Amino acid sequence: MGWLAVVLNDTSGSGDSATKAKQLGEIFTAAGRESRIVLARGGDELRMAMKRAVEDGCDSLVAGGGDGTINTAASLLVGRDIPLGVIPLGTLNHFAKDLEIPLGLEEAAQVVLGGALCRVDVGDVNGRVFLNNSSLGVYPAIVRLRERYQASGLGKWVAALWASLTVLRRNPFMAVRITVDEQVTVRRTPFVFVGNNEYRMAGLQAGSRDSLVGRHLAVYVLNAERRTGLLRLGWQILLKGVDEVKELDLLTVDSATIETRRPWLQSALDGEVVPLQAP
């Protein structure tokens, strides 16, 4: 049996990664598994640590962090016969929750040690992998502003709320052309949200998925042309669901082409904002 490469994002969640690294080392040692644990401070440092572990021949790559961290690991492992282990250390941990991976450190480590494997779908946009979703429009703008407000000292949730209100006060609409199997849909919309499989859009479980193996993309497009209707529509979607709100279109597809008038767009991939060339 080979060794576990464990890479923890030192900037994820509530911090204190050094303590968590020590705990994980003790858990894996007690189970008789060799582990090599690295702390990395996000971005290029995180990717390089993971890439080095793969090149050194790790038996499994275990990623500790939020959805962006898990995305980085997945993008390196697509097409390789190396399992991905998940230690959820982020704020939301959507991917871990959808796979019913425990959020507790020791419990998640026991899932890794258990060794049960499952395959999941990934999405691809312009050569970039996403496990949860990719989006255009207001959400990437909100994420960017939230990060700026957090850097100025605001708490994460306060920063997110203030960023949302700031973006919605502006003109948050864009014209998009979506082509699926030669069928063209044109909309003026504040966002296009592409899920790796369909999302629940109503009730307390909104934002989660029943399956990550449906082998399709779910493209959500909001048909709102005035700012005054955005909050009302969002509330209706949460209460009634996608099917009951006529202003929200859902396209279930294998692939789609999305065009706008802009040559470059900010896109959110699993919560991380990256510039992508259109289409």
Short mmCIF file of N, CA and C in Angstrom, two decimals, residues 62-238:
data_model
loop_
_atom_site.label_atom_id
_atom_site.label_comp_id
_atom_site.label_asym_id
_atom_site.label_seq_id
_atom_site.Cartn_x
_atom_site.Cartn_y
_atom_site.Cartn_z
N VAL A 62 -5.06 13.68 -1.05
CA VAL A 62 -6.09 14.13 -0.11
C VAL A 62 -6.01 15.65 -0.02
N ALA A 63 -7.09 16.32 -0.38
CA ALA A 63 -7.12 17.78 -0.39
C ALA A 63 -7.94 18.28 0.78
N GLY A 64 -7.36 19.18 1.56
CA GLY A 64 -8.04 19.76 2.70
C GLY A 64 -8.28 21.24 2.48
N GLY A 65 -9.56 21.63 2.41
CA GLY A 65 -9.89 23.04 2.17
C GLY A 65 -11.33 23.16 1.74
N GLY A 66 -11.64 24.28 1.10
CA GLY A 66 -12.99 24.51 0.60
C GLY A 66 -13.14 24.00 -0.81
N ASP A 67 -14.23 24.40 -1.46
CA ASP A 67 -14.53 23.90 -2.80
C ASP A 67 -13.47 24.29 -3.82
N GLY A 68 -12.88 25.47 -3.68
CA GLY A 68 -11.81 25.87 -4.59
C GLY A 68 -10.60 24.98 -4.48
N THR A 69 -10.26 24.58 -3.26
CA THR A 69 -9.12 23.68 -3.04
C THR A 69 -9.39 22.31 -3.65
N ILE A 70 -10.61 21.80 -3.46
CA ILE A 70 -10.97 20.50 -4.02
C ILE A 70 -10.95 20.57 -5.54
N ASN A 71 -11.38 21.70 -6.10
CA ASN A 71 -11.33 21.91 -7.55
C ASN A 71 -9.90 21.82 -8.07
N THR A 72 -8.96 22.45 -7.37
CA THR A 72 -7.56 22.41 -7.79
C THR A 72 -7.05 20.98 -7.86
N ALA A 73 -7.37 20.19 -6.85
CA ALA A 73 -6.94 18.79 -6.84
C ALA A 73 -7.59 18.01 -7.96
N ALA A 74 -8.89 18.20 -8.16
CA ALA A 74 -9.61 17.47 -9.20
C ALA A 74 -9.05 17.78 -10.58
N SER A 75 -8.69 19.04 -10.82
CA SER A 75 -8.18 19.42 -12.14
C SER A 75 -6.86 18.71 -12.45
N LEU A 76 -6.09 18.38 -11.41
CA LEU A 76 -4.85 17.64 -11.61
C LEU A 76 -5.07 16.14 -11.79
N LEU A 77 -6.17 15.63 -11.26
CA LEU A 77 -6.40 14.19 -11.24
C LEU A 77 -7.28 13.68 -12.38
N VAL A 78 -7.96 14.58 -13.08
CA VAL A 78 -8.79 14.14 -14.21
C VAL A 78 -7.92 13.40 -15.22
N GLY A 79 -8.34 12.18 -15.57
CA GLY A 79 -7.58 11.37 -16.52
C GLY A 79 -6.48 10.54 -15.89
N ARG A 80 -6.30 10.64 -14.57
CA ARG A 80 -5.29 9.83 -13.87
C ARG A 80 -5.99 8.80 -12.98
N ASP A 81 -5.31 7.72 -12.74
CA ASP A 81 -5.87 6.66 -11.89
C ASP A 81 -5.41 6.86 -10.44
N ILE A 82 -5.66 8.05 -9.92
CA ILE A 82 -5.29 8.40 -8.54
C ILE A 82 -6.54 8.90 -7.84
N PRO A 83 -6.97 8.27 -6.75
CA PRO A 83 -8.18 8.73 -6.05
C PRO A 83 -7.98 10.08 -5.36
N LEU A 84 -9.07 10.80 -5.26
CA LEU A 84 -9.10 12.08 -4.55
C LEU A 84 -9.79 11.89 -3.20
N GLY A 85 -9.09 12.23 -2.14
CA GLY A 85 -9.69 12.25 -0.81
C GLY A 85 -10.06 13.67 -0.44
N VAL A 86 -11.14 13.84 0.32
CA VAL A 86 -11.64 15.18 0.64
C VAL A 86 -11.70 15.38 2.15
N ILE A 87 -11.01 16.40 2.62
CA ILE A 87 -11.12 16.85 4.01
C ILE A 87 -11.75 18.24 3.97
N PRO A 88 -13.06 18.37 4.28
CA PRO A 88 -13.74 19.66 4.13
C PRO A 88 -13.34 20.65 5.21
N LEU A 89 -12.61 21.70 4.81
CA LEU A 89 -12.15 22.71 5.76
C LEU A 89 -12.62 24.11 5.38
N GLY A 90 -13.47 24.21 4.37
CA GLY A 90 -13.93 25.52 3.92
C GLY A 90 -15.15 26.01 4.68
N THR A 91 -15.76 27.06 4.17
CA THR A 91 -16.94 27.65 4.80
C THR A 91 -18.21 26.92 4.38
N LEU A 92 -18.35 26.61 3.09
CA LEU A 92 -19.58 26.03 2.58
C LEU A 92 -19.46 24.54 2.27
N ASN A 93 -18.35 24.12 1.66
CA ASN A 93 -18.08 22.68 1.41
C ASN A 93 -19.21 21.99 0.65
N HIS A 94 -19.65 22.61 -0.45
CA HIS A 94 -20.77 22.06 -1.22
C HIS A 94 -20.47 20.65 -1.75
N PHE A 95 -19.28 20.46 -2.30
CA PHE A 95 -18.96 19.17 -2.91
C PHE A 95 -18.99 18.06 -1.86
N ALA A 96 -18.37 18.30 -0.72
CA ALA A 96 -18.35 17.29 0.35
C ALA A 96 -19.76 16.98 0.83
N LYS A 97 -20.59 18.01 1.00
CA LYS A 97 -21.96 17.79 1.48
C LYS A 97 -22.77 16.98 0.48
N ASP A 98 -22.61 17.27 -0.82
CA ASP A 98 -23.37 16.53 -1.82
C ASP A 98 -22.96 15.06 -1.88
N LEU A 99 -21.72 14.77 -1.50
CA LEU A 99 -21.26 13.38 -1.46
C LEU A 99 -21.45 12.75 -0.07
N GLU A 100 -22.04 13.54 0.84
CA GLU A 100 -22.29 13.09 2.22
C GLU A 100 -21.00 12.70 2.95
N ILE A 101 -19.94 13.45 2.66
CA ILE A 101 -18.69 13.30 3.40
C ILE A 101 -18.82 14.08 4.70
N PRO A 102 -18.53 13.49 5.84
CA PRO A 102 -18.67 14.20 7.12
C PRO A 102 -17.81 15.46 7.17
N LEU A 103 -18.29 16.48 7.86
CA LEU A 103 -17.55 17.73 7.96
C LEU A 103 -16.54 17.73 9.10
N GLY A 104 -16.65 16.78 10.03
CA GLY A 104 -15.69 16.67 11.11
C GLY A 104 -14.36 16.14 10.61
N LEU A 105 -13.27 16.65 11.17
CA LEU A 105 -11.93 16.29 10.70
C LEU A 105 -11.67 14.79 10.81
N GLU A 106 -11.89 14.22 11.98
CA GLU A 106 -11.61 12.81 12.17
C GLU A 106 -12.54 11.93 11.34
N GLU A 107 -13.81 12.31 11.27
CA GLU A 107 -14.77 11.51 10.51
C GLU A 107 -14.43 11.52 9.02
N ALA A 108 -14.02 12.68 8.49
CA ALA A 108 -13.63 12.75 7.08
C ALA A 108 -12.37 11.94 6.82
N ALA A 109 -11.44 11.97 7.77
CA ALA A 109 -10.21 11.17 7.63
C ALA A 109 -10.53 9.68 7.61
N GLN A 110 -11.53 9.27 8.38
CA GLN A 110 -11.92 7.85 8.40
C GLN A 110 -12.52 7.43 7.06
N VAL A 111 -13.21 8.37 6.37
CA VAL A 111 -13.72 8.07 5.03
C VAL A 111 -12.55 7.80 4.08
N VAL A 112 -11.51 8.63 4.18
CA VAL A 112 -10.31 8.43 3.36
C VAL A 112 -9.69 7.07 3.66
N LEU A 113 -9.55 6.74 4.94
CA LEU A 113 -8.94 5.47 5.33
C LEU A 113 -9.80 4.28 4.92
N GLY A 114 -11.12 4.48 4.87
CA GLY A 114 -12.01 3.39 4.46
C GLY A 114 -11.79 2.95 3.03
N GLY A 115 -11.35 3.88 2.18
CA GLY A 115 -10.94 3.51 0.83
C GLY A 115 -12.06 3.20 -0.14
N ALA A 116 -13.33 3.48 0.21
CA ALA A 116 -14.42 3.23 -0.72
C ALA A 116 -14.37 4.27 -1.84
N LEU A 117 -14.40 3.81 -3.10
CA LEU A 117 -14.25 4.70 -4.25
C LEU A 117 -15.59 4.91 -4.94
N CYS A 118 -15.80 6.12 -5.46
CA CYS A 118 -16.95 6.38 -6.34
C CYS A 118 -16.48 7.34 -7.42
N ARG A 119 -17.05 7.19 -8.60
CA ARG A 119 -16.75 8.12 -9.68
C ARG A 119 -17.78 9.23 -9.69
N VAL A 120 -17.35 10.44 -10.04
CA VAL A 120 -18.27 11.58 -10.15
C VAL A 120 -18.01 12.30 -11.46
N ASP A 121 -19.04 13.01 -11.93
CA ASP A 121 -18.90 13.82 -13.13
C ASP A 121 -18.10 15.09 -12.83
N VAL A 122 -17.47 15.62 -13.85
CA VAL A 122 -16.90 16.97 -13.78
C VAL A 122 -17.41 17.75 -14.98
N GLY A 123 -17.52 19.06 -14.81
CA GLY A 123 -17.83 19.93 -15.93
C GLY A 123 -16.55 20.53 -16.48
N ASP A 124 -16.64 21.05 -17.70
CA ASP A 124 -15.48 21.66 -18.34
C ASP A 124 -15.93 22.94 -19.04
N VAL A 125 -15.26 24.03 -18.75
CA VAL A 125 -15.52 25.28 -19.46
C VAL A 125 -14.18 25.84 -19.94
N ASN A 126 -14.02 25.91 -21.26
CA ASN A 126 -12.79 26.42 -21.88
C ASN A 126 -11.54 25.76 -21.31
N GLY A 127 -11.62 24.44 -21.08
CA GLY A 127 -10.47 23.70 -20.58
C GLY A 127 -10.29 23.75 -19.08
N ARG A 128 -11.19 24.42 -18.36
CA ARG A 128 -11.11 24.50 -16.90
C ARG A 128 -12.18 23.60 -16.29
N VAL A 129 -11.76 22.80 -15.31
CA VAL A 129 -12.66 21.85 -14.66
C VAL A 129 -13.50 22.53 -13.59
N PHE A 130 -14.75 22.11 -13.45
CA PHE A 130 -15.51 22.48 -12.25
C PHE A 130 -16.29 21.28 -11.75
N LEU A 131 -16.33 21.16 -10.42
CA LEU A 131 -17.03 20.06 -9.76
C LEU A 131 -18.45 20.43 -9.38
N ASN A 132 -18.66 21.68 -9.03
CA ASN A 132 -19.98 22.14 -8.59
C ASN A 132 -20.68 22.93 -9.68
N ASN A 133 -20.14 24.10 -9.99
CA ASN A 133 -20.81 24.96 -10.95
C ASN A 133 -19.88 26.01 -11.51
N SER A 134 -20.31 26.57 -12.63
CA SER A 134 -19.64 27.70 -13.26
C SER A 134 -20.70 28.76 -13.53
N SER A 135 -20.38 30.02 -13.30
CA SER A 135 -21.40 31.04 -13.50
C SER A 135 -20.81 32.32 -14.06
N LEU A 136 -21.68 33.07 -14.75
CA LEU A 136 -21.36 34.37 -15.31
C LEU A 136 -22.33 35.39 -14.75
N GLY A 137 -21.90 36.65 -14.71
CA GLY A 137 -22.84 37.70 -14.31
C GLY A 137 -22.61 38.17 -12.89
N VAL A 138 -23.71 38.26 -12.11
CA VAL A 138 -23.63 38.91 -10.81
C VAL A 138 -22.78 38.14 -9.80
N TYR A 139 -22.79 36.79 -9.88
CA TYR A 139 -22.09 36.05 -8.83
C TYR A 139 -20.58 36.28 -8.83
N PRO A 140 -19.90 36.18 -9.99
CA PRO A 140 -18.46 36.51 -9.97
C PRO A 140 -18.18 37.91 -9.46
N ALA A 141 -19.05 38.87 -9.83
CA ALA A 141 -18.85 40.25 -9.36
C ALA A 141 -19.00 40.33 -7.84
N ILE A 142 -19.96 39.59 -7.30
CA ILE A 142 -20.17 39.59 -5.85
C ILE A 142 -18.97 38.96 -5.13
N VAL A 143 -18.45 37.87 -5.68
CA VAL A 143 -17.29 37.22 -5.05
C VAL A 143 -16.09 38.15 -5.02
N ARG A 144 -15.84 38.85 -6.14
CA ARG A 144 -14.71 39.77 -6.18
C ARG A 144 -14.86 40.90 -5.15
N LEU A 145 -16.05 41.48 -5.07
CA LEU A 145 -16.28 42.55 -4.10
C LEU A 145 -16.20 42.03 -2.67
N ARG A 146 -16.72 40.82 -2.44
CA ARG A 146 -16.67 40.23 -1.10
C ARG A 146 -15.23 40.09 -0.64
N GLU A 147 -14.36 39.62 -1.54
CA GLU A 147 -12.94 39.46 -1.18
C GLU A 147 -12.31 40.80 -0.85
N ARG A 148 -12.70 41.85 -1.59
CA ARG A 148 -12.14 43.18 -1.33
C ARG A 148 -12.61 43.70 0.03
N TYR A 149 -13.90 43.50 0.33
CA TYR A 149 -14.44 43.96 1.61
C TYR A 149 -13.83 43.17 2.77
N GLN A 150 -13.62 41.87 2.56
CA GLN A 150 -12.99 41.07 3.63
C GLN A 150 -11.58 41.56 3.91
N ALA A 151 -10.85 41.91 2.84
CA ALA A 151 -9.48 42.39 3.02
C ALA A 151 -9.45 43.68 3.82
N SER A 152 -10.57 44.44 3.80
CA SER A 152 -10.62 45.69 4.56
C SER A 152 -11.06 45.47 6.00
N GLY A 153 -11.32 44.20 6.37
CA GLY A 153 -11.61 43.89 7.76
C GLY A 153 -13.02 43.43 8.07
N LEU A 154 -13.92 43.42 7.07
CA LEU A 154 -15.28 42.94 7.33
C LEU A 154 -15.30 41.42 7.45
N GLY A 155 -16.21 40.89 8.27
CA GLY A 155 -16.40 39.45 8.34
C GLY A 155 -16.94 38.91 7.04
N LYS A 156 -16.79 37.60 6.80
CA LYS A 156 -17.13 37.01 5.51
C LYS A 156 -18.59 37.20 5.15
N TRP A 157 -19.50 36.93 6.09
CA TRP A 157 -20.92 37.01 5.77
C TRP A 157 -21.38 38.45 5.61
N VAL A 158 -20.85 39.35 6.41
CA VAL A 158 -21.18 40.77 6.26
C VAL A 158 -20.65 41.28 4.92
N ALA A 159 -19.42 40.86 4.58
CA ALA A 159 -18.83 41.26 3.30
C ALA A 159 -19.65 40.74 2.14
N ALA A 160 -20.14 39.51 2.24
CA ALA A 160 -20.95 38.92 1.17
C ALA A 160 -22.26 39.69 0.98
N LEU A 161 -22.92 40.04 2.09
CA LEU A 161 -24.17 40.78 2.01
C LEU A 161 -23.96 42.16 1.40
N TRP A 162 -22.93 42.86 1.87
CA TRP A 162 -22.65 44.20 1.37
C TRP A 162 -22.27 44.16 -0.11
N ALA A 163 -21.49 43.15 -0.51
CA ALA A 163 -21.11 43.01 -1.92
C ALA A 163 -22.33 42.73 -2.79
N SER A 164 -23.26 41.90 -2.29
CA SER A 164 -24.48 41.59 -3.05
C SER A 164 -25.31 42.84 -3.29
N LEU A 165 -25.50 43.63 -2.24
CA LEU A 165 -26.29 44.85 -2.37
C LEU A 165 -25.62 45.84 -3.31
N THR A 166 -24.29 45.94 -3.24
CA THR A 166 -23.55 46.86 -4.11
C THR A 166 -23.71 46.48 -5.57
N VAL A 167 -23.56 45.18 -5.88
CA VAL A 167 -23.68 44.71 -7.27
C VAL A 167 -25.09 44.92 -7.80
N LEU A 168 -26.11 44.63 -6.99
CA LEU A 168 -27.49 44.76 -7.44
C LEU A 168 -27.91 46.22 -7.63
N ARG A 169 -27.20 47.15 -6.96
CA ARG A 169 -27.51 48.58 -7.17
C ARG A 169 -27.03 49.05 -8.55
N ARG A 170 -26.06 48.35 -9.11
CA ARG A 170 -25.54 48.72 -10.42
C ARG A 170 -26.46 48.15 -11.51
N ASN A 171 -25.99 48.24 -12.76
CA ASN A 171 -26.74 47.61 -13.85
C ASN A 171 -26.16 46.21 -14.05
N PRO A 172 -26.78 45.17 -13.47
CA PRO A 172 -26.14 43.85 -13.43
C PRO A 172 -26.50 42.95 -14.62
N PHE A 173 -27.03 43.53 -15.71
CA PHE A 173 -27.55 42.70 -16.79
C PHE A 173 -26.56 42.58 -17.95
N MET A 174 -26.66 41.48 -18.66
CA MET A 174 -25.83 41.25 -19.84
C MET A 174 -26.66 40.49 -20.87
N ALA A 175 -26.32 40.68 -22.15
CA ALA A 175 -26.98 39.95 -23.22
C ALA A 175 -26.18 38.68 -23.50
N VAL A 176 -26.86 37.55 -23.54
CA VAL A 176 -26.18 36.28 -23.81
C VAL A 176 -26.90 35.52 -24.92
N ARG A 177 -26.11 34.77 -25.65
CA ARG A 177 -26.65 33.87 -26.67
C ARG A 177 -26.18 32.46 -26.30
N ILE A 178 -27.12 31.55 -26.07
CA ILE A 178 -26.80 30.18 -25.66
C ILE A 178 -27.21 29.23 -26.79
N THR A 179 -26.25 28.47 -27.29
CA THR A 179 -26.51 27.56 -28.40
C THR A 179 -26.38 26.12 -27.92
N VAL A 180 -27.46 25.35 -28.10
CA VAL A 180 -27.49 23.94 -27.73
C VAL A 180 -28.05 23.16 -28.93
N ASP A 181 -27.21 22.28 -29.51
CA ASP A 181 -27.66 21.48 -30.66
C ASP A 181 -28.30 22.35 -31.74
N GLU A 182 -27.65 23.47 -32.05
CA GLU A 182 -28.07 24.41 -33.10
C GLU A 182 -29.33 25.20 -32.74
N GLN A 183 -29.89 24.98 -31.56
CA GLN A 183 -31.01 25.79 -31.08
C GLN A 183 -30.45 26.97 -30.28
N VAL A 184 -30.88 28.18 -30.63
CA VAL A 184 -30.31 29.39 -30.03
C VAL A 184 -31.32 30.04 -29.08
N THR A 185 -30.85 30.38 -27.88
CA THR A 185 -31.64 31.13 -26.90
C THR A 185 -30.93 32.44 -26.62
N VAL A 186 -31.63 33.56 -26.77
CA VAL A 186 -31.06 34.89 -26.50
C VAL A 186 -31.78 35.50 -25.31
N ARG A 187 -31.03 35.97 -24.35
CA ARG A 187 -31.61 36.55 -23.15
C ARG A 187 -30.81 37.77 -22.70
N ARG A 188 -31.51 38.69 -22.03
CA ARG A 188 -30.86 39.74 -21.26
C ARG A 188 -31.05 39.35 -19.80
N THR A 189 -29.95 39.07 -19.12
CA THR A 189 -30.05 38.39 -17.83
C THR A 189 -28.96 38.86 -16.88
N PRO A 190 -29.20 38.78 -15.57
CA PRO A 190 -28.15 39.10 -14.61
C PRO A 190 -27.17 37.95 -14.38
N PHE A 191 -27.57 36.73 -14.72
CA PHE A 191 -26.63 35.63 -14.53
C PHE A 191 -26.99 34.41 -15.37
N VAL A 192 -25.94 33.65 -15.68
CA VAL A 192 -26.08 32.30 -16.23
C VAL A 192 -25.33 31.38 -15.28
N PHE A 193 -26.02 30.37 -14.80
CA PHE A 193 -25.46 29.43 -13.80
C PHE A 193 -25.47 28.04 -14.42
N VAL A 194 -24.30 27.42 -14.50
CA VAL A 194 -24.19 26.09 -15.09
C VAL A 194 -23.78 25.10 -14.00
N GLY A 195 -24.67 24.17 -13.69
CA GLY A 195 -24.40 23.19 -12.65
C GLY A 195 -23.86 21.89 -13.23
N ASN A 196 -22.95 21.27 -12.50
CA ASN A 196 -22.53 19.91 -12.81
C ASN A 196 -23.62 19.00 -12.24
N ASN A 197 -24.60 18.64 -13.10
CA ASN A 197 -25.86 18.00 -12.72
C ASN A 197 -26.81 19.03 -12.09
N GLU A 198 -28.06 18.66 -11.93
CA GLU A 198 -29.08 19.60 -11.49
C GLU A 198 -28.99 19.89 -10.00
N TYR A 199 -29.35 21.11 -9.65
CA TYR A 199 -29.39 21.57 -8.27
C TYR A 199 -30.84 21.61 -7.77
N ARG A 200 -31.00 21.34 -6.50
CA ARG A 200 -32.28 21.66 -5.88
C ARG A 200 -32.38 23.18 -5.79
N MET A 201 -33.54 23.71 -6.12
CA MET A 201 -33.70 25.16 -6.14
C MET A 201 -34.83 25.63 -5.23
N ALA A 202 -35.33 24.76 -4.38
CA ALA A 202 -36.42 25.16 -3.50
C ALA A 202 -36.22 24.56 -2.12
N GLY A 203 -36.73 25.27 -1.10
CA GLY A 203 -36.74 24.73 0.26
C GLY A 203 -35.40 24.83 0.97
N LEU A 204 -35.31 24.14 2.10
CA LEU A 204 -34.13 24.22 2.95
C LEU A 204 -32.90 23.57 2.31
N GLN A 205 -33.11 22.68 1.35
CA GLN A 205 -31.98 22.01 0.70
C GLN A 205 -31.59 22.67 -0.61
N ALA A 206 -32.05 23.87 -0.85
CA ALA A 206 -31.68 24.61 -2.06
C ALA A 206 -30.16 24.74 -2.13
N GLY A 207 -29.62 24.54 -3.33
CA GLY A 207 -28.17 24.64 -3.51
C GLY A 207 -27.45 23.33 -3.36
N SER A 208 -28.19 22.22 -3.19
CA SER A 208 -27.57 20.90 -3.11
C SER A 208 -28.03 20.05 -4.29
N ARG A 209 -27.39 18.87 -4.47
CA ARG A 209 -27.71 18.01 -5.61
C ARG A 209 -28.03 16.61 -5.15
N ASP A 210 -28.96 15.98 -5.87
CA ASP A 210 -29.29 14.57 -5.60
C ASP A 210 -28.21 13.64 -6.13
N SER A 211 -27.58 14.03 -7.23
CA SER A 211 -26.65 13.13 -7.91
C SER A 211 -25.51 13.90 -8.55
N LEU A 212 -24.33 13.29 -8.55
CA LEU A 212 -23.18 13.83 -9.27
C LEU A 212 -22.76 12.89 -10.40
N VAL A 213 -23.66 12.01 -10.80
CA VAL A 213 -23.33 11.03 -11.85
C VAL A 213 -24.40 11.00 -12.94
N GLY A 214 -25.15 12.09 -13.12
CA GLY A 214 -26.20 12.13 -14.14
C GLY A 214 -25.67 12.38 -15.54
N ARG A 215 -24.38 12.75 -15.65
CA ARG A 215 -23.71 12.95 -16.93
C ARG A 215 -24.38 14.05 -17.76
N HIS A 216 -24.77 15.14 -17.10
CA HIS A 216 -25.29 16.28 -17.85
C HIS A 216 -25.03 17.58 -17.09
N LEU A 217 -25.20 18.67 -17.80
CA LEU A 217 -25.10 20.00 -17.23
C LEU A 217 -26.49 20.59 -17.09
N ALA A 218 -26.68 21.38 -16.07
CA ALA A 218 -27.95 22.10 -15.87
C ALA A 218 -27.66 23.59 -16.01
N VAL A 219 -28.19 24.20 -17.06
CA VAL A 219 -27.95 25.61 -17.35
C VAL A 219 -29.17 26.42 -16.91
N TYR A 220 -28.98 27.30 -15.93
CA TYR A 220 -30.07 28.14 -15.40
C TYR A 220 -29.87 29.57 -15.89
N VAL A 221 -30.92 30.14 -16.48
CA VAL A 221 -30.86 31.52 -16.99
C VAL A 221 -32.06 32.29 -16.43
N LEU A 222 -31.79 33.39 -15.75
CA LEU A 222 -32.86 34.18 -15.15
C LEU A 222 -33.35 35.23 -16.14
N ASN A 223 -34.67 35.26 -16.38
CA ASN A 223 -35.27 36.23 -17.30
C ASN A 223 -35.81 37.42 -16.53
N ALA A 224 -34.91 38.20 -15.97
CA ALA A 224 -35.31 39.42 -15.26
C ALA A 224 -34.60 40.58 -15.92
N GLU A 225 -35.35 41.61 -16.29
CA GLU A 225 -34.75 42.74 -17.00
C GLU A 225 -34.71 44.01 -16.17
N ARG A 226 -35.21 43.94 -14.93
CA ARG A 226 -35.17 45.11 -14.05
C ARG A 226 -34.64 44.69 -12.68
N ARG A 227 -33.85 45.57 -12.07
CA ARG A 227 -33.27 45.26 -10.77
C ARG A 227 -34.33 45.03 -9.70
N THR A 228 -35.45 45.74 -9.82
CA THR A 228 -36.48 45.64 -8.78
C THR A 228 -37.05 44.24 -8.68
N GLY A 229 -36.95 43.45 -9.75
CA GLY A 229 -37.52 42.11 -9.72
C GLY A 229 -36.58 41.02 -9.25
N LEU A 230 -35.31 41.34 -9.06
CA LEU A 230 -34.34 40.29 -8.78
C LEU A 230 -34.56 39.64 -7.41
N LEU A 231 -34.70 40.45 -6.37
CA LEU A 231 -34.87 39.89 -5.03
C LEU A 231 -36.20 39.14 -4.92
N ARG A 232 -37.24 39.69 -5.56
CA ARG A 232 -38.54 39.02 -5.54
C ARG A 232 -38.46 37.65 -6.22
N LEU A 233 -37.76 37.60 -7.38
CA LEU A 233 -37.63 36.33 -8.10
C LEU A 233 -36.81 35.32 -7.29
N GLY A 234 -35.75 35.80 -6.67
CA GLY A 234 -34.93 34.90 -5.86
C GLY A 234 -35.75 34.27 -4.74
N TRP A 235 -36.59 35.07 -4.10
CA TRP A 235 -37.44 34.57 -3.02
C TRP A 235 -38.46 33.56 -3.55
N GLN A 236 -39.04 33.83 -4.71
CA GLN A 236 -40.01 32.91 -5.30
C GLN A 236 -39.37 31.58 -5.67
N ILE A 237 -38.14 31.64 -6.19
CA ILE A 237 -37.44 30.40 -6.56
C ILE A 237 -37.21 29.53 -5.33
N LEU A 238 -36.78 30.16 -4.23
CA LEU A 238 -36.54 29.40 -3.00
C LEU A 238 -37.84 28.80 -2.46
#
